[in-house]
Coordinates of C-alpha atoms in Angstrom, one line a residue:
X1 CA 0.0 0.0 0.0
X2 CA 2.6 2.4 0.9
X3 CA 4.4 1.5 -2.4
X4 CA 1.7 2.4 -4.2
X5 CA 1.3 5.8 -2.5
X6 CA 5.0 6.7 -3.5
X7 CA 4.3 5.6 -7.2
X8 CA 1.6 8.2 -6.7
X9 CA 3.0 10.4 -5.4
X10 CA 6.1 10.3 -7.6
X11 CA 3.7 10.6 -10.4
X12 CA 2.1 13.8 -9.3
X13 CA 5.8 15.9 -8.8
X14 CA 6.7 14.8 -12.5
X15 CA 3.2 15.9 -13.7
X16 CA 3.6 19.7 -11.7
X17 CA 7.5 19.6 -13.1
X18 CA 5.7 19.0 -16.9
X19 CA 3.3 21.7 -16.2
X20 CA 6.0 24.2 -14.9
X21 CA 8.2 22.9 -18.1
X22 CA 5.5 24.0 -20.3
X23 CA 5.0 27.5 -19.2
X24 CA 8.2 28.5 -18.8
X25 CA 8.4 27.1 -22.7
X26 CA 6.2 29.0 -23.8
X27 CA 7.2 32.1 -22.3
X28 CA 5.7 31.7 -19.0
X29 CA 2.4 31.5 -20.1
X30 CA 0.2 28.8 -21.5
X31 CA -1.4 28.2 -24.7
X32 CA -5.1 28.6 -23.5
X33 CA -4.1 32.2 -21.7
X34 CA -1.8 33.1 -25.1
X35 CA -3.5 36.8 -26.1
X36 CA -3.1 37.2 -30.1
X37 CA -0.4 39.8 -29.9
X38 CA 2.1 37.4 -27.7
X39 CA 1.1 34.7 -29.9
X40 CA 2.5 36.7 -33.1
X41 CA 5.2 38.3 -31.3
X42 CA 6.2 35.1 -29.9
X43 CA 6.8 33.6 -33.2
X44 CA 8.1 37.1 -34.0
X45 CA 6.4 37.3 -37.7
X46 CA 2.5 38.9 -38.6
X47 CA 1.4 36.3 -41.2
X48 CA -0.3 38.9 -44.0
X49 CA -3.2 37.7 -45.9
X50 CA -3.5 39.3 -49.2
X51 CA -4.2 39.2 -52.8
X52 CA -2.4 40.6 -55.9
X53 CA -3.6 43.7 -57.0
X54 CA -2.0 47.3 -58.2
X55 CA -1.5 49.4 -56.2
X56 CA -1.4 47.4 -53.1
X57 CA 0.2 44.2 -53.1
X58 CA 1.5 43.1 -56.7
X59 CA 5.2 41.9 -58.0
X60 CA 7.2 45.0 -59.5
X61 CA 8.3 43.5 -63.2
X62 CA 11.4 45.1 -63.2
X63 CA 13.0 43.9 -59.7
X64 CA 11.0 40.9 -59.3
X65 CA 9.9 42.1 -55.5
X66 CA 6.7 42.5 -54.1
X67 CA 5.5 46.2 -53.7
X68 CA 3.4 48.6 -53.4
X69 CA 0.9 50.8 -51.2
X70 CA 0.0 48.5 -48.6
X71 CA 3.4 46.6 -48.6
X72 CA 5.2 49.5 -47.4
X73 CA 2.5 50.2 -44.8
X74 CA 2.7 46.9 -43.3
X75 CA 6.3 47.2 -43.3
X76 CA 5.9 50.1 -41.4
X77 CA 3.5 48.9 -38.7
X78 CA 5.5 45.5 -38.3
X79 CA 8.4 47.8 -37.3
X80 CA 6.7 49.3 -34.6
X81 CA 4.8 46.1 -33.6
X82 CA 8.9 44.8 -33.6
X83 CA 7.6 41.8 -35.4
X84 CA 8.2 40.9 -39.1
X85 CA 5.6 40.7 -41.9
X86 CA 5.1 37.6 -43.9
X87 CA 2.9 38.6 -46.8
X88 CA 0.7 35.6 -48.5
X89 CA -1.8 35.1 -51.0
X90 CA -5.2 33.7 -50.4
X91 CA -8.2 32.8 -52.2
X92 CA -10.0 36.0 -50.9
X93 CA -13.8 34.3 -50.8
X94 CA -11.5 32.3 -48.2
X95 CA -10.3 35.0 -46.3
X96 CA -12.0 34.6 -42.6
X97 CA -11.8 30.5 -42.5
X98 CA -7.9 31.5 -43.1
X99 CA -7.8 34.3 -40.1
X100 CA -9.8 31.8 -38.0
X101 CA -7.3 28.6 -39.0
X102 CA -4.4 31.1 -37.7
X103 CA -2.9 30.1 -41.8
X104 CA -2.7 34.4 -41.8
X105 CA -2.8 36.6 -39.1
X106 CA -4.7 39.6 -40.5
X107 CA -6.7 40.3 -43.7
X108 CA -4.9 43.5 -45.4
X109 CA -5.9 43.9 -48.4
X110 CA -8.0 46.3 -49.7
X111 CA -10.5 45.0 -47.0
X112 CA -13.9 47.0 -47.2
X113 CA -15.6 47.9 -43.7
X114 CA -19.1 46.5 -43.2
X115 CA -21.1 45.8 -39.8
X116 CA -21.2 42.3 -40.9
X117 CA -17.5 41.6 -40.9
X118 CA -17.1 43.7 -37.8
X119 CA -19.0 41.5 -36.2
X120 CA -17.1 38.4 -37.4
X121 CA -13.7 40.2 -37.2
X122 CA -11.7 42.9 -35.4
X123 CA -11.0 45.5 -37.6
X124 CA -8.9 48.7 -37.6
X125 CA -9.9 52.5 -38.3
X126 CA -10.5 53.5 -41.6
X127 CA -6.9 54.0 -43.5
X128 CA -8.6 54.5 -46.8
X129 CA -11.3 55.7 -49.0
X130 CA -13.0 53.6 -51.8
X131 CA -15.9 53.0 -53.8
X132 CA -16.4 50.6 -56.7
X133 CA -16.2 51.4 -60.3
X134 CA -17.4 49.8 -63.6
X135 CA -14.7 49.2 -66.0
X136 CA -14.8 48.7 -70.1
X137 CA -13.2 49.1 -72.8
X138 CA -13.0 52.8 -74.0
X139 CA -15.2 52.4 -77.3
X140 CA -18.1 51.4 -74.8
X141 CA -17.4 53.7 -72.3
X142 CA -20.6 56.0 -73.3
X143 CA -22.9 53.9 -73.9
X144 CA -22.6 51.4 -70.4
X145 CA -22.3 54.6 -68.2
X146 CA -26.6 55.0 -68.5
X147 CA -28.6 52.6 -66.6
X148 CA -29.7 49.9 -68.1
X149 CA -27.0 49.5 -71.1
X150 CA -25.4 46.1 -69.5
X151 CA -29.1 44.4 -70.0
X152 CA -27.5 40.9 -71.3
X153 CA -23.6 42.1 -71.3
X154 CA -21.5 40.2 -69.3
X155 CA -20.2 41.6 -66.2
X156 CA -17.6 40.3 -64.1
X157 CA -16.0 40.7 -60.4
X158 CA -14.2 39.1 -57.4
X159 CA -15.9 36.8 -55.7
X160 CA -17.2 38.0 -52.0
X161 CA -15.6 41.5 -52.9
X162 CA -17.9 44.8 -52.3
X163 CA -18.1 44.5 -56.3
X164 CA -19.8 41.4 -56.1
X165 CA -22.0 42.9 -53.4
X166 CA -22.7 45.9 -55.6
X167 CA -23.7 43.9 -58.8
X168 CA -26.4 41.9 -56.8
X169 CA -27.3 44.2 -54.9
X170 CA -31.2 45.7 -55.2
X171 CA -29.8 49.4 -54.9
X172 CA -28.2 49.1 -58.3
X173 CA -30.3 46.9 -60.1
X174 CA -31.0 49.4 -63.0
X175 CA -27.4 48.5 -63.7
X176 CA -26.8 45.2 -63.2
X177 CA -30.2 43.5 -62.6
X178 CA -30.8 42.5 -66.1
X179 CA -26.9 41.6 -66.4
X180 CA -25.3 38.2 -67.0
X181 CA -23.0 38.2 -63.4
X182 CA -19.9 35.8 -63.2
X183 CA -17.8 35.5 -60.5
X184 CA -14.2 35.5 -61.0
X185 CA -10.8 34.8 -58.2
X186 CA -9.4 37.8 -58.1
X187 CA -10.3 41.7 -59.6
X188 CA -7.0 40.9 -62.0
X189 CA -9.0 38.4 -63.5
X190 CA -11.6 40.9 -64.1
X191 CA -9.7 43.2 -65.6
X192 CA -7.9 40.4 -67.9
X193 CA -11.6 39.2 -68.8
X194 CA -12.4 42.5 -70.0
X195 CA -9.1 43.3 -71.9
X196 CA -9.9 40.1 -73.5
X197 CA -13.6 40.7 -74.5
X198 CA -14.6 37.3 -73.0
X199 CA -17.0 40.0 -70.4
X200 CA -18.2 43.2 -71.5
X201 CA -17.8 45.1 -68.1
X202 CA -16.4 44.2 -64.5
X203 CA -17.1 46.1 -61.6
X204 CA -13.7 46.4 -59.0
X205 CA -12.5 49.3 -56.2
X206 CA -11.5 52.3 -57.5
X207 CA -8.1 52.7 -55.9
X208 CA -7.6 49.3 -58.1
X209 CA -8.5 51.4 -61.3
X210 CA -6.6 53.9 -60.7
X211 CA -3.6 51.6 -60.2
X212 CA -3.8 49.5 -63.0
X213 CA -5.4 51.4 -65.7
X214 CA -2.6 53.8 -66.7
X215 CA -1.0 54.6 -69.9
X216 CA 2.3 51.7 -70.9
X217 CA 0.0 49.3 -68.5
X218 CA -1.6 45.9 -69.6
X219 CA -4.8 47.8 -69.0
X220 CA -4.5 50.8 -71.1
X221 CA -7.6 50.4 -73.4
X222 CA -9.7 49.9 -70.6
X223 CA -11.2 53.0 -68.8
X224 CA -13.0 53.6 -65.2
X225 CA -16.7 54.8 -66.3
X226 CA -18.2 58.5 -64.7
X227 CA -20.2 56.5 -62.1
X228 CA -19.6 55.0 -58.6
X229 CA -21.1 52.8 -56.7
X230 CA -20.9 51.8 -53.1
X231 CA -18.8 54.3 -51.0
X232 CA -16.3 52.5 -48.3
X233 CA -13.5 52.6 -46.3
X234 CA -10.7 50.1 -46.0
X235 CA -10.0 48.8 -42.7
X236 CA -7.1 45.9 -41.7
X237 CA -9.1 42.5 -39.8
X238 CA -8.2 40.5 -37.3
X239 CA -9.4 37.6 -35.3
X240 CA -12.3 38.5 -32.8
X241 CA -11.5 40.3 -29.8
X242 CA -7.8 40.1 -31.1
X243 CA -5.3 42.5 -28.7
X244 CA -3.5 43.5 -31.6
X245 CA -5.8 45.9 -33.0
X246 CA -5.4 48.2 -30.9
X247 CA -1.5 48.3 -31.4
X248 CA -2.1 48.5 -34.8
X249 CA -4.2 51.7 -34.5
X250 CA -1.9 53.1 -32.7
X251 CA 0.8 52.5 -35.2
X252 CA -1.4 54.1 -37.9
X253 CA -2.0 57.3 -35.8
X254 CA 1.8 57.6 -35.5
X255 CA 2.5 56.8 -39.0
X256 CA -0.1 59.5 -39.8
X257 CA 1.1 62.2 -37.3
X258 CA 4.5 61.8 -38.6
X259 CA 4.1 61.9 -42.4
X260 CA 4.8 58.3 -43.0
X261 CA 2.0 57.3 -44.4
X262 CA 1.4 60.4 -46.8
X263 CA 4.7 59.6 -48.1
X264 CA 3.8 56.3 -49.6
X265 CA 0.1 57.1 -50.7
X266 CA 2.4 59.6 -52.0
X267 CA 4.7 57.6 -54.1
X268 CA 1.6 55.3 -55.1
X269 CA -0.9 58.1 -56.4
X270 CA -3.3 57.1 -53.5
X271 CA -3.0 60.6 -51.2
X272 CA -6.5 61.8 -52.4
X273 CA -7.7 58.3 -51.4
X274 CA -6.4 58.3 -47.7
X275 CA -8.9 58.7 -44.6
X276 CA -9.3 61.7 -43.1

């Protein structure tokens, strides 16, 4: 009997010496009580879900190196977090089972603000204005800017992306109600269906027309039609009741105080298009 009490009691030190083990492994703290900004600066990166798309996240042709607006502004908030970005591509009708899988930590990526992902997500302020913007080759410009001209075109956008919202949506059904919609991956796809004349129009954020269609571009007998649709904001998600939010705000408002942030919407032709 006594034997066995020893075994037992053997049993519980090495089970309080795992425990202790553990914590002091993972920083003192266990998994369960891990916050979401020790869990990314613990493993000292911010995983960066995002799509390709000018001018925010998109490889620069001559140096091979990924660039552009929101590139340099996660750069510049990883700094101050003192963690390092890790930007990758995702399926963006994936987006929150990939936030909620930990495969990313945030969604920055042109992300529109809507009560329905803020309650499903943690998201930043406002860092950017948008609205969305029918696209089409210029000889057809004209004509599909009056309601009612896309009645049997084809018209194209991003799957789950405010253009996709905005082409079923009831409030612009004198555009797009009598339309043929298809869904595509990605508003590069869009723009390439159009270019290509397999759809007549696509429907994508203006801050990516303004990007993309410019003269010497793949783009440059497409135009952005006279008429938006859907005004928004950009904001940067992360998981539900995620600490790191906060931080991040905080490292926008000093970005913004300083001049930081001017000076690459600056260099990307996007200072018109930041939040006030």
């Amino acid at each position: 009997m006594k034997s066995i009490k020893k075994i037992l009691a053997v049993l519980a030190a090495l089970a309080v010496i795992a425990a202790t083990f553990a914590a002091c492994s993972s920083g003192g703290k266990t998994t369960a009580a891990e916050s979401d900004l020790e869990y990314v600066k613990g493993k000292g990166e911010l995983v960066i879900g995002i799509t390709y798309f000018q001018p925010m996240d998109y490889i620069d042709e001559a140096t091979g190196e990924l660039t552009g607006f929101e590139v340099e502004f996660g750069k510049a908030v990883c700094e101050k977090l003192g963690v390092t970005p890790k930007f990758q591509e995702i399926s963006w009708d994936a987006k929150e089972t990939e936030l909620a899988a930990k495969n990313i930590d945030c969604i920055w990526n042109g992300l529109t603000i809507t009560p329905e992902r803020q309650e499903s997500m943690s998201i930043t302020v406002p860092y950017m204005n948008n609205k969305q913007v029918i696209i089409c080759k210029k000889e057809n410009a004209d004509a599909y800017a009056v309601a009612g001209a896309l009645e049997g075109k084809t018209v194209v956008a991003e799957k789950e992306s405010a253009g996709e919202e905005a082409i079923l949506s009831e409030d612009y059904a004198d555009y797009f109600g009598k339309a043929n919609y298809v869904a595509v991956e990605a508003m590069k796809n869009a723009m390439m269906e159009v270019k290509a004349g397999t759809a007549d129009a696509a429907v994508i954020d203006y801050v990516t027309g303004i990007g993309s269609l410019v003269p010497g571009s793949d783009y440059e007998d497409l135009v952005i039609i006279d008429k938006s649709f859907a005004d928004e904001q950009y904001g940067i998600a992360f998981r539900k009741g995620s600490d790191i939010t906060a931080e991040v705000n905080k490292a926008i408002d000093e970005l913004i105080a300083d001049g930081t942030l001017e000076k690459i919407a600056e260099k990307y032709n996007l200072t018109e298009q930041l939040a006030k």
